[in-house]
Short mmCIF file of C-alpha atoms in Angstrom, two decimals:
data_model
loop_
_atom_site.label_atom_id
_atom_site.label_comp_id
_atom_site.label_asym_id
_atom_site.label_seq_id
_atom_site.Cartn_x
_atom_site.Cartn_y
_atom_site.Cartn_z
CA UNK A 767 32.95 -12.11 21.16
CA UNK A 768 30.11 -10.60 19.08
CA UNK A 769 28.96 -7.43 20.86
CA UNK A 770 25.41 -6.80 22.02
CA UNK A 771 22.64 -8.80 23.65
CA UNK A 772 20.48 -11.66 22.42
CA UNK A 773 19.79 -11.86 18.70
CA UNK A 774 16.28 -12.73 17.55
CA UNK A 775 14.28 -13.02 14.38
CA UNK A 776 11.32 -10.66 13.97
CA UNK A 777 7.87 -11.80 15.13
CA UNK A 778 5.11 -12.06 12.52
CA UNK A 779 1.66 -12.49 14.04
CA UNK A 780 -0.92 -14.32 11.92
CA UNK A 781 -4.48 -14.30 13.28
CA UNK A 782 -7.54 -16.15 11.95
CA UNK A 783 -10.76 -14.35 12.96
CA UNK A 784 -13.64 -16.75 12.42
CA UNK A 785 -17.39 -16.19 12.39
CA UNK A 786 -18.92 -19.00 14.48
CA UNK A 787 -22.54 -17.87 14.34
CA UNK A 788 -25.35 -20.42 14.00
CA UNK A 789 -25.68 -19.81 10.24
CA UNK A 790 -22.16 -21.21 9.74
CA UNK A 791 -23.66 -24.62 10.59
CA UNK A 792 -25.61 -24.56 7.34
CA UNK A 793 -24.41 -26.17 4.11
CA UNK A 794 -21.18 -27.43 5.64
CA UNK A 795 -19.62 -23.94 5.96
CA UNK A 796 -18.14 -24.58 9.42
CA UNK A 797 -16.75 -27.97 8.32
CA UNK A 798 -15.22 -26.32 5.25
CA UNK A 799 -13.57 -23.60 7.35
CA UNK A 800 -12.11 -26.09 9.81
CA UNK A 801 -10.82 -28.21 6.95
CA UNK A 802 -9.35 -25.20 5.13
CA UNK A 803 -7.38 -24.02 8.16
CA UNK A 804 -6.19 -27.53 8.95
CA UNK A 805 -4.97 -28.00 5.38
CA UNK A 806 -3.19 -24.63 5.40
CA UNK A 807 -0.95 -25.41 8.36
CA UNK A 808 1.68 -27.53 6.57
CA UNK A 809 1.96 -24.85 3.87
CA UNK A 810 2.41 -22.16 6.52
CA UNK A 811 5.19 -24.21 8.07
CA UNK A 812 6.90 -24.47 4.69
CA UNK A 813 6.72 -20.70 4.19
CA UNK A 814 8.12 -20.12 7.67
CA UNK A 815 11.01 -22.46 6.94
CA UNK A 816 11.76 -20.60 3.70
CA UNK A 817 11.81 -17.28 5.55
CA UNK A 818 13.94 -18.01 8.60
CA UNK A 819 14.28 -14.37 9.67
CA UNK A 820 10.55 -14.18 10.43
CA UNK A 821 9.17 -15.90 13.54
CA UNK A 822 5.63 -16.86 12.49
CA UNK A 823 3.23 -16.89 15.45
CA UNK A 824 -0.35 -18.07 14.87
CA UNK A 825 -3.54 -17.44 16.84
CA UNK A 826 -7.27 -17.82 16.27
CA UNK A 827 -10.17 -15.70 17.50
CA UNK A 828 -13.78 -16.86 17.24
CA UNK A 829 -16.85 -14.66 17.46
CA UNK A 830 -20.55 -15.45 17.73
CA UNK A 831 -22.28 -14.30 20.93
CA UNK A 832 -19.29 -12.40 22.19
CA UNK A 833 -15.71 -13.03 21.06
CA UNK A 834 -13.32 -15.54 22.58
CA UNK A 835 -9.82 -16.66 21.79
CA UNK A 836 -9.82 -20.14 20.29
CA UNK A 837 -5.99 -20.18 20.38
CA UNK A 838 -4.99 -17.31 22.63
CA UNK A 839 -1.23 -17.54 23.00
CA UNK A 840 0.81 -16.62 19.92
CA UNK A 841 1.98 -20.09 18.89
CA UNK A 842 4.98 -20.95 16.78
CA UNK A 843 3.65 -22.28 13.50
CA UNK A 844 5.57 -25.54 13.96
CA UNK A 845 3.64 -26.12 17.19
CA UNK A 846 0.27 -24.88 15.94
CA UNK A 847 -2.44 -27.55 15.89
CA UNK A 848 -6.05 -26.99 14.88
CA UNK A 849 -9.02 -27.94 17.07
CA UNK A 850 -12.31 -27.69 15.21
CA UNK A 851 -14.50 -24.64 15.78
CA UNK A 852 -18.20 -25.13 16.45
CA UNK A 853 -20.98 -22.75 15.60
CA UNK A 854 -23.66 -21.32 17.85
CA UNK A 855 -24.96 -17.81 18.54
CA UNK A 856 -25.15 -14.44 16.79
CA UNK A 857 -22.46 -12.39 15.02
CA UNK A 858 -20.69 -10.06 17.48
CA UNK A 859 -18.04 -8.89 15.02
CA UNK A 860 -17.53 -5.67 16.99
CA UNK A 861 -16.40 -7.70 20.00
CA UNK A 862 -13.88 -9.44 17.76
CA UNK A 863 -12.53 -6.05 16.61
CA UNK A 864 -12.14 -4.99 20.24
CA UNK A 865 -10.22 -8.14 21.08
CA UNK A 866 -7.97 -7.49 18.08
CA UNK A 867 -7.44 -3.88 19.16
CA UNK A 868 -6.19 -5.13 22.53
CA UNK A 869 -3.55 -7.38 20.95
CA UNK A 870 -2.51 -4.83 18.32
CA UNK A 871 -1.67 -2.25 21.02
CA UNK A 872 1.97 -1.55 22.00
CA UNK A 873 2.64 -3.43 24.18
CA UNK A 874 2.06 -6.34 23.64
CA UNK A 875 3.10 -5.63 20.05
CA UNK A 876 6.62 -4.31 19.65
CA UNK A 877 8.03 -1.81 17.18
CA UNK A 878 10.38 -4.38 15.68
CA UNK A 879 7.56 -6.77 14.72
CA UNK A 880 6.82 -7.50 11.09
CA UNK A 881 3.39 -6.36 9.84
CA UNK A 882 0.76 -8.76 11.28
CA UNK A 883 -1.63 -10.63 8.98
CA UNK A 884 -5.28 -10.64 10.07
CA UNK A 885 -7.72 -12.88 8.17
CA UNK A 886 -11.43 -12.34 8.88
CA UNK A 887 -13.90 -14.96 7.70
CA UNK A 888 -17.64 -14.31 7.94
CA UNK A 889 -20.93 -15.37 6.38
CA UNK A 890 -23.24 -12.66 7.64
CA UNK A 891 -23.94 -9.28 9.16
CA UNK A 892 -22.62 -7.99 12.47
CA UNK A 893 -25.26 -8.15 15.17
CA UNK A 894 -23.54 -5.70 17.51
CA UNK A 895 -22.39 -2.09 17.18
CA UNK A 896 -19.24 -3.05 15.32
CA UNK A 897 -18.18 0.52 14.46
CA UNK A 898 -16.75 1.27 17.91
CA UNK A 899 -14.65 -1.88 17.95
CA UNK A 900 -13.41 -1.21 14.41
CA UNK A 901 -12.49 2.36 15.30
CA UNK A 902 -10.52 1.12 18.28
CA UNK A 903 -8.67 -1.36 16.09
CA UNK A 904 -7.84 1.25 13.44
CA UNK A 905 -6.72 3.70 16.13
CA UNK A 906 -3.82 1.37 16.87
CA UNK A 907 -0.79 2.00 14.62
CA UNK A 908 -0.40 -1.75 14.16
CA UNK A 909 -4.11 -2.02 13.46
CA UNK A 910 -3.51 0.25 10.46
CA UNK A 911 -0.20 -1.26 9.35
CA UNK A 912 -1.43 -4.88 9.56
CA UNK A 913 -2.27 -6.74 6.38
CA UNK A 914 -6.02 -7.26 6.71
CA UNK A 915 -7.88 -9.71 4.50
CA UNK A 916 -11.54 -10.64 4.59
CA UNK A 917 -13.21 -13.70 3.12
CA UNK A 918 -16.96 -13.52 2.58
CA UNK A 919 -18.66 -16.92 2.79
CA UNK A 920 -21.81 -16.99 0.71
CA UNK A 921 -23.88 -14.02 -0.42
CA UNK A 922 -25.56 -12.90 2.80
CA UNK A 923 -22.42 -11.09 3.95
CA UNK A 924 -22.29 -7.36 4.57
CA UNK A 925 -19.29 -6.64 2.35
CA UNK A 926 -19.16 -2.98 3.36
CA UNK A 927 -18.23 -3.98 6.89
CA UNK A 928 -15.57 -6.38 5.68
CA UNK A 929 -14.16 -3.72 3.35
CA UNK A 930 -14.09 -1.24 6.23
CA UNK A 931 -12.08 -3.77 8.22
CA UNK A 932 -9.60 -4.19 5.32
CA UNK A 933 -9.21 -0.39 5.27
CA UNK A 934 -7.33 -0.47 1.95
CA UNK A 935 -8.96 0.30 -1.38
CA UNK A 936 -6.29 -1.75 -3.17
CA UNK A 937 -7.52 -4.96 -1.50
CA UNK A 938 -10.98 -6.37 -2.21
CA UNK A 939 -13.09 -8.69 -0.10
CA UNK A 940 -12.52 -12.27 -1.26
CA UNK A 941 -15.79 -13.97 -2.18
CA UNK A 942 -15.97 -17.70 -1.38
CA UNK A 943 -19.14 -19.23 -2.74
CA UNK A 944 -18.17 -22.85 -2.13
CA UNK A 945 -15.92 -25.00 0.02
CA UNK A 946 -13.12 -25.25 -2.55
CA UNK A 947 -12.96 -21.48 -2.96
CA UNK A 948 -12.67 -21.11 0.82
CA UNK A 949 -9.85 -23.65 0.92
CA UNK A 950 -8.06 -21.85 -1.93
CA UNK A 951 -8.37 -18.40 -0.33
CA UNK A 952 -7.28 -19.58 3.10
CA UNK A 953 -4.28 -21.30 1.54
CA UNK A 954 -3.39 -18.16 -0.45
CA UNK A 955 -3.68 -15.93 2.62
CA UNK A 956 -1.59 -18.26 4.75
CA UNK A 957 1.13 -18.84 2.16
CA UNK A 958 1.58 -16.17 -0.50
CA UNK A 959 0.49 -13.32 1.77
CA UNK A 960 2.44 -14.73 4.72
CA UNK A 961 5.52 -14.94 2.53
CA UNK A 962 5.12 -11.30 1.42
CA UNK A 963 4.73 -10.15 5.02
CA UNK A 964 7.81 -12.15 6.09
CA UNK A 965 10.20 -9.82 4.33
CA UNK A 966 8.60 -6.46 3.64
CA UNK A 967 10.62 -3.57 2.33
CA UNK A 968 10.76 -0.20 4.06
CA UNK A 969 8.14 2.33 3.11
CA UNK A 970 8.27 6.10 3.40
CA UNK A 971 6.17 7.42 6.29
CA UNK A 972 2.99 9.13 5.27
CA UNK A 973 2.11 6.30 2.93
CA UNK A 974 -1.06 5.02 4.54
CA UNK A 975 -1.59 1.42 5.46
CA UNK A 976 0.65 -1.58 5.23
CA UNK A 977 3.99 -1.69 3.46
CA UNK A 978 3.43 -5.29 2.40
CA UNK A 979 2.90 -5.66 -1.34
CA UNK A 980 0.24 -8.33 -1.69
CA UNK A 981 0.91 -10.97 -4.34
CA UNK A 982 -1.56 -11.20 -7.17
CA UNK A 983 -3.90 -14.17 -7.09
CA UNK A 984 -2.32 -16.41 -9.74
CA UNK A 985 -4.02 -17.21 -13.03
CA UNK A 986 -4.18 -20.93 -12.20
CA UNK A 987 -5.90 -20.27 -8.83
CA UNK A 988 -9.10 -22.03 -9.91
CA UNK A 989 -7.46 -24.86 -11.88
CA UNK A 990 -8.71 -28.24 -10.80
CA UNK A 991 -11.74 -26.76 -9.06
CA UNK A 992 -14.96 -28.57 -9.90
CA UNK A 993 -18.08 -27.18 -8.35
CA UNK A 994 -21.61 -28.37 -8.77
CA UNK A 995 -24.74 -26.32 -8.13
CA UNK A 996 -25.37 -28.11 -4.85
CA UNK A 997 -21.97 -26.99 -3.53
CA UNK A 998 -22.66 -23.27 -3.91
CA UNK A 999 -23.48 -21.41 -0.67
CA UNK B 500 58.92 2.14 35.97
CA UNK B 501 56.84 3.24 33.09
CA UNK B 502 55.60 6.76 32.62
CA UNK B 503 52.76 7.89 30.48
CA UNK B 504 52.38 11.45 29.39
CA UNK B 505 49.30 12.98 31.01
CA UNK B 506 46.57 14.85 29.13
CA UNK B 507 47.50 13.44 25.79
CA UNK B 508 44.96 14.32 23.10
CA UNK B 509 42.37 11.62 22.52
CA UNK B 510 42.49 9.68 19.31
CA UNK B 511 39.39 9.13 17.28
CA UNK B 512 39.18 5.99 15.19
CA UNK B 513 36.18 5.33 13.00
CA UNK B 514 35.37 1.74 12.11
CA UNK B 515 32.60 0.97 9.66
CA UNK B 516 31.24 -1.71 7.36
CA UNK B 517 28.16 -2.70 5.41
CA UNK B 518 26.79 -6.18 4.80
CA UNK B 519 24.03 -7.44 2.51
CA UNK B 520 21.09 -9.22 4.15
CA UNK B 521 19.85 -12.72 3.41
CA UNK B 522 16.52 -11.34 2.19
CA UNK B 523 18.15 -9.38 -0.63
CA UNK B 524 20.45 -12.22 -1.57
CA UNK B 525 17.37 -14.42 -1.96
CA UNK B 526 15.58 -11.78 -4.05
CA UNK B 527 18.70 -11.19 -6.14
CA UNK B 528 18.69 -7.55 -5.08
CA UNK B 529 21.77 -5.49 -4.30
CA UNK B 530 22.62 -4.21 -0.82
CA UNK B 531 20.30 -1.26 -0.30
CA UNK B 532 22.59 0.39 2.24
CA UNK B 533 25.49 2.77 1.66
CA UNK B 534 28.28 3.88 3.96
CA UNK B 535 30.91 6.59 3.56
CA UNK B 536 33.70 7.49 5.98
CA UNK B 537 35.89 10.46 5.17
CA UNK B 538 38.53 12.66 6.73
CA UNK B 539 37.85 16.26 5.76
CA UNK B 540 40.76 18.69 5.68
CA UNK B 541 39.86 21.72 7.74
CA UNK B 542 41.52 24.76 6.23
CA UNK B 543 41.20 27.07 9.23
CA UNK B 544 44.40 29.03 9.62
CA UNK B 545 46.29 29.23 12.86
CA UNK B 546 45.21 25.79 14.00
CA UNK B 547 47.58 22.85 14.46
CA UNK B 548 47.62 20.15 11.82
CA UNK B 549 45.84 17.50 13.92
CA UNK B 550 43.07 19.86 14.88
CA UNK B 551 42.57 20.69 11.26
CA UNK B 552 41.17 17.25 10.59
CA UNK B 553 37.48 16.62 10.73
CA UNK B 554 36.02 13.13 10.41
CA UNK B 555 32.66 12.34 8.91
CA UNK B 556 30.77 9.09 8.62
CA UNK B 557 27.43 8.76 6.88
CA UNK B 558 25.00 5.88 6.37
CA UNK B 559 21.93 5.51 4.24
CA UNK B 560 19.29 2.77 3.87
CA UNK B 561 17.47 2.54 0.55
CA UNK B 562 13.86 1.45 0.99
CA UNK B 563 14.11 -1.50 -1.38
CA UNK B 564 10.36 -1.66 -2.07
CA UNK B 565 8.85 -2.13 -5.54
CA UNK B 566 8.18 1.60 -5.73
CA UNK B 567 11.75 2.40 -4.69
CA UNK B 568 13.43 0.27 -7.31
CA UNK B 569 16.57 2.44 -7.50
CA UNK B 570 16.92 3.02 -3.77
CA UNK B 571 20.37 1.39 -3.63
CA UNK B 572 21.50 4.20 -5.97
CA UNK B 573 19.59 6.75 -3.88
CA UNK B 574 21.43 5.55 -0.77
CA UNK B 575 24.83 6.03 -2.41
CA UNK B 576 23.87 9.56 -3.53
CA UNK B 577 22.65 10.31 -0.01
CA UNK B 578 25.94 9.60 1.76
CA UNK B 579 27.91 11.46 -0.94
CA UNK B 580 25.62 14.49 -0.65
CA UNK B 581 25.88 14.72 3.12
CA UNK B 582 29.67 14.43 3.09
CA UNK B 583 29.82 17.13 0.41
CA UNK B 584 27.54 19.32 2.54
CA UNK B 585 29.81 18.80 5.55
CA UNK B 586 32.82 19.82 3.42
CA UNK B 587 31.18 22.94 2.03
CA UNK B 588 29.84 24.08 5.41
CA UNK B 589 32.79 23.04 7.55
CA UNK B 590 34.19 26.52 8.19
CA UNK B 591 30.93 28.14 9.33
CA UNK B 592 30.09 25.02 11.33
CA UNK B 593 33.45 25.15 13.14
CA UNK B 594 32.94 28.81 13.94
CA UNK B 595 29.48 28.16 15.29
CA UNK B 596 30.62 25.10 17.29
CA UNK B 597 33.46 27.07 18.85
CA UNK B 598 30.99 29.60 20.20
CA UNK B 599 28.95 26.91 21.99
CA UNK B 600 29.49 25.56 25.48
CA UNK B 601 30.62 21.96 24.83
CA UNK B 602 29.12 20.74 28.07
CA UNK B 603 25.60 21.49 26.88
CA UNK B 604 23.72 18.98 24.74
CA UNK B 605 21.57 20.44 21.98
CA UNK B 606 19.02 18.48 20.01
CA UNK B 607 16.05 19.33 17.83
CA UNK B 608 14.50 19.16 14.40
CA UNK B 609 16.02 21.08 11.51
CA UNK B 610 12.77 22.20 10.05
CA UNK B 611 11.16 23.44 13.26
CA UNK B 612 11.85 26.91 14.65
CA UNK B 613 15.40 28.14 14.85
CA UNK B 614 18.10 25.51 15.47
CA UNK B 615 20.77 26.62 17.98
CA UNK B 616 23.38 26.39 15.25
CA UNK B 617 22.45 28.67 12.36
CA UNK B 618 24.72 26.63 10.14
CA UNK B 619 22.64 23.46 10.60
CA UNK B 620 19.70 24.39 8.47
CA UNK B 621 21.72 25.40 5.37
CA UNK B 622 23.79 22.24 5.87
CA UNK B 623 20.67 20.06 5.76
CA UNK B 624 19.27 22.02 2.81
CA UNK B 625 22.55 21.63 0.95
CA UNK B 626 22.58 17.87 1.55
CA UNK B 627 18.97 17.46 0.47
CA UNK B 628 19.41 19.65 -2.59
CA UNK B 629 22.61 17.82 -3.49
CA UNK B 630 20.77 14.50 -3.30
CA UNK B 631 17.93 15.72 -5.50
CA UNK B 632 20.41 17.05 -8.06
CA UNK B 633 22.29 13.77 -8.19
CA UNK B 634 19.03 11.82 -8.55
CA UNK B 635 17.72 14.03 -11.35
CA UNK B 636 21.06 13.86 -13.20
CA UNK B 637 21.01 10.08 -12.93
CA UNK B 638 17.42 9.93 -14.13
CA UNK B 639 18.27 12.08 -17.12
CA UNK B 640 21.12 9.74 -18.06
CA UNK B 641 19.10 6.62 -17.24
CA UNK B 642 15.37 7.16 -17.81
CA UNK B 643 12.98 4.70 -16.19
CA UNK B 644 12.74 1.46 -18.18
CA UNK B 645 9.51 -0.34 -18.98
CA UNK B 646 10.49 -3.40 -16.96
CA UNK B 647 11.10 -1.20 -13.90
CA UNK B 648 7.74 0.55 -14.08
CA UNK B 649 5.66 -2.43 -15.23
CA UNK B 650 6.21 -4.10 -11.88
CA UNK B 651 4.24 -1.33 -10.15
CA UNK B 652 0.53 -1.38 -9.52
CA UNK B 653 -1.68 1.49 -10.70
CA UNK B 654 -1.27 3.46 -7.48
CA UNK B 655 2.49 2.99 -7.66
CA UNK B 656 2.67 4.24 -11.24
CA UNK B 657 0.60 7.29 -10.37
CA UNK B 658 2.76 8.04 -7.34
CA UNK B 659 5.94 7.74 -9.43
CA UNK B 660 4.48 9.99 -12.09
CA UNK B 661 3.93 12.65 -9.46
CA UNK B 662 7.31 12.27 -7.75
CA UNK B 663 10.18 10.53 -9.55
CA UNK B 664 12.33 10.81 -6.41
CA UNK B 665 10.31 7.96 -4.90
CA UNK B 666 12.26 5.44 -6.94
CA UNK B 667 15.46 6.51 -5.16
CA UNK B 668 14.00 6.81 -1.65
CA UNK B 669 16.44 6.38 1.24
CA UNK B 670 17.13 7.41 4.83
CA UNK B 671 20.22 9.37 5.89
CA UNK B 672 22.29 9.48 9.05
CA UNK B 673 25.60 11.30 9.46
CA UNK B 674 28.11 12.35 12.10
CA UNK B 675 30.75 15.06 11.85
CA UNK B 676 33.53 15.10 14.44
CA UNK B 677 35.66 18.21 14.54
CA UNK B 678 37.98 19.05 17.40
CA UNK B 679 36.12 18.18 20.58
CA UNK B 680 32.66 18.70 19.17
CA UNK B 681 30.25 16.60 17.19
CA UNK B 682 27.28 17.24 14.94
CA UNK B 683 24.86 14.40 14.23
CA UNK B 684 22.01 14.41 11.73
CA UNK B 685 19.41 11.68 11.48
CA UNK B 686 16.60 11.45 8.90
CA UNK B 687 14.64 8.21 9.08
CA UNK B 688 14.84 4.98 11.02
CA UNK B 689 18.59 4.69 11.52
CA UNK B 690 20.04 4.75 15.03
CA UNK B 691 22.53 7.21 16.49
CA UNK B 692 23.79 6.48 20.01
CA UNK B 693 26.35 8.44 22.02
CA UNK B 694 28.12 6.56 24.84
CA UNK B 695 29.74 8.29 27.78
CA UNK B 696 31.33 6.72 30.83
CA UNK B 697 28.02 7.19 32.68
CA UNK B 698 25.32 6.29 30.18
CA UNK B 699 24.20 6.06 26.57
CA UNK B 700 21.77 8.35 24.75
CA UNK B 701 19.77 7.31 21.71
CA UNK B 702 19.07 10.06 19.16
CA UNK B 703 16.37 9.73 16.53
CA UNK B 704 12.94 11.07 15.66
CA UNK B 705 9.99 8.71 15.94
CA UNK B 706 6.24 9.11 15.83
CA UNK B 707 3.15 6.97 15.18
CA UNK B 708 3.99 6.92 11.45
CA UNK B 709 7.30 5.17 11.97
CA UNK B 710 6.39 1.66 12.98
CA UNK B 711 6.16 -1.37 10.74
CA UNK B 712 9.21 -0.43 8.64
CA UNK B 713 7.73 2.97 7.77
CA UNK B 714 10.31 5.71 7.82
CA UNK B 715 10.77 9.36 6.98
CA UNK B 716 12.77 9.66 3.83
CA UNK B 717 14.71 11.95 1.50
CA UNK B 718 12.05 11.33 -1.15
CA UNK B 719 9.06 12.50 0.88
CA UNK B 720 7.65 15.97 0.63
CA UNK B 721 8.74 18.17 3.52
CA UNK B 722 11.63 15.85 4.39
CA UNK B 723 13.57 18.69 6.02
CA UNK B 724 11.02 18.89 8.81
CA UNK B 725 12.02 15.41 10.01
CA UNK B 726 15.79 15.89 10.18
CA UNK B 727 16.80 15.33 13.79
CA UNK B 728 20.09 16.91 14.88
CA UNK B 729 22.38 16.71 17.87
CA UNK B 730 25.29 18.97 18.81
CA UNK B 731 27.49 18.27 21.79
CA UNK B 732 31.00 18.27 23.16
CA UNK B 733 33.07 15.13 23.24
CA UNK B 734 35.02 15.47 26.50
CA UNK B 735 33.13 12.67 28.21
CA UNK B 736 32.25 10.61 25.13
CA UNK B 737 33.66 7.12 24.71
CA UNK B 738 31.97 6.26 21.43
CA UNK B 739 29.49 7.43 18.82
CA UNK B 740 27.61 4.58 17.14
CA UNK B 741 25.47 4.84 13.99
CA UNK B 742 23.59 2.02 12.27
CA UNK B 743 20.83 1.33 9.76
CA UNK B 744 17.68 -0.27 11.15
CA UNK B 745 18.60 -3.82 10.15
CA UNK B 746 21.01 -3.82 13.10
CA UNK B 747 18.48 -2.79 15.77
CA UNK B 748 15.84 -5.13 14.36
CA UNK B 749 18.17 -8.07 14.87
CA UNK B 750 18.13 -7.82 18.66
CA UNK B 751 15.36 -9.18 20.86
CA UNK B 752 15.10 -5.84 22.63
CA UNK B 753 16.46 -2.30 22.54
CA UNK B 754 18.66 -2.92 25.57
CA UNK B 755 20.43 -5.74 23.73
CA UNK B 756 21.07 -3.46 20.77
CA UNK B 757 22.33 -0.56 22.89
CA UNK B 758 24.72 -2.99 24.55
CA UNK B 759 26.65 -3.21 21.25
CA UNK B 760 28.39 0.11 21.84
CA UNK B 761 29.06 -0.60 25.51
CA UNK B 762 30.65 -3.95 24.66
CA UNK B 763 32.78 -2.43 21.92
CA UNK B 764 34.12 0.30 24.21
CA UNK B 765 35.13 -2.35 26.76
CA UNK B 766 36.61 -4.63 24.12
CA UNK B 767 38.65 -1.90 22.48
CA UNK B 768 39.98 -0.79 25.87
CA UNK B 769 40.98 -4.37 26.63
CA UNK B 770 42.25 -5.62 23.26
CA UNK B 771 42.71 -2.50 21.15
CA UNK B 772 40.80 -0.92 18.31
CA UNK B 773 42.40 -3.28 15.82
CA UNK B 774 40.26 -6.11 17.28
CA UNK B 775 37.17 -4.14 16.38
CA UNK B 776 38.48 -3.36 12.89
CA UNK B 777 39.30 -7.01 12.22
CA UNK B 778 35.94 -8.38 13.33
CA UNK B 779 33.44 -5.65 12.53
CA UNK B 780 32.25 -6.91 9.17
CA UNK B 781 31.87 -10.51 10.31
CA UNK B 782 29.88 -9.38 13.37
CA UNK B 783 27.48 -7.47 11.13
CA UNK B 784 27.10 -10.44 8.82
CA UNK B 785 26.41 -12.84 11.70
CA UNK B 786 23.94 -10.41 13.25
CA UNK B 787 21.97 -10.11 10.01
CA UNK B 788 21.96 -13.87 9.46
CA UNK B 789 20.69 -14.71 12.95
CA UNK B 790 18.49 -11.67 13.36
CA UNK B 791 16.58 -9.50 10.94
CA UNK B 792 17.97 -10.82 7.65
CA UNK B 793 18.16 -7.20 6.49
CA UNK B 794 21.18 -5.29 5.14
CA UNK B 795 23.21 -3.82 7.99
CA UNK B 796 25.53 -0.82 7.85
CA UNK B 797 27.16 0.44 10.99
CA UNK B 798 30.03 2.69 12.02
CA UNK B 799 31.46 3.51 15.40
CA UNK B 800 33.81 6.35 16.36
CA UNK B 801 35.95 5.28 19.30
CA UNK B 802 37.76 7.81 21.47
CA UNK B 803 40.88 6.49 23.11
CA UNK B 804 43.77 8.16 24.86
CA UNK B 805 46.99 8.01 22.92
CA UNK B 806 49.71 6.21 24.87
CA UNK B 807 53.29 7.41 24.83
CA UNK B 808 55.69 4.66 23.85
CA UNK B 809 56.81 2.84 26.99
CA UNK B 810 60.44 3.37 28.01
CA UNK B 811 61.92 0.58 30.08
CA UNK B 812 64.29 1.92 32.75
CA UNK B 813 67.23 -0.30 33.63
CA UNK B 814 68.22 -0.32 37.25
#
């Protein structure tokens, strides 16, 4: 007898944006990224279960020479399986931003969605004119309201570009200098940040950016991490 | 044979409730919404007793963010302030409403140009001022505590230092029904829908700033500019429905949400308003649980024809 149409939880889109340029082949970076995402999935499922009013939908976008969807359809986290990425080509980050702009537009995004979480992982410099793609992304209201994180792999990264993508001076680029750090940051982004985005509070309009309060990286984040010189990228 | 008296005045019944969402239960936070329904005595002389009554219902949704750590209090002050403003401005509002053609719908923004009802702007100003006064009085009695402020980041502390109202931030939505006219005011992301026998009309202000749970608020500078109003007659109205955004966000699409009012009108016609009154709170609770998980406050004014008591004729 309850009035109204079909009830539904609110969609929360989580997108991995992965640099698959040739340089990611070096020093096991691509293997580490694949492993990190694969290990994060069970934790994401646990977070989704603990926040039943958010419908967590996962996708992955790869960019090297051009940008292509690795997992194109927004996939329920319980059904999300990871197929390894491979590296080859240059670093067309701008093309990735354009692809993101397309999916952040309304439609396909809806007003009732929860703020999306976009996680960009890169080890280098864009090789295309990324500014246009980034402008297009940030021209979308959801492009601005999304929680955007960037993980820099190694020291050859252009952090200014990653910071421009984040578009929030309260959030720094995360620096991963070894495989364990990458695993830890991916896990943090796909659990603590996902949890925060699952139940955001309202925010008064005019406050720029996302209304998701990012959790602090905990003090024991690096506990148990043992890194030797050879492991550092 | 049963006879019913024709052209009986319509009755207006307001049903309302508020329910806490699962998210706030988990966070050990109070319900951030507030709801107030009140009958206002209308002291205009020369008018019959029933027409002297005006009904008001107001809802508010406190933001509930870390920066708005007293927004549940702000929401309560908001509904009280709007009802008080309705009471204070009732006489001039009635005069102004009487002068308007009830068949014409009027909508607009309080802070832009000249609203068609002169009385609307001072009403909104009175409500806003009343809210600020209540907040400042509360703050004086209960200064911010260290544990409240410590939870904020640097930007949050700076923002609060510049505008203490932020801690009490809330939306506000209210309806005043007097005679066969209504006035609706909507600041923020709440929903106000008017149902007639032909269609439904959704009344709120939205722009590119108001997606992703961002909303215009009592605590933001220039809030008056974002007060949306509606003035119309009630001859053809079946129901007026107002709800905080947790309700709309629980439905897969807008059509499903707008169907709430349509279904309630049909149900009350079939089974009586008492069915709505008995089930309203449980419907809200179920909707929150299966939908958004947010607090939900909603009220609906139902217009039904009074029925004369049936007299059975013996033949």
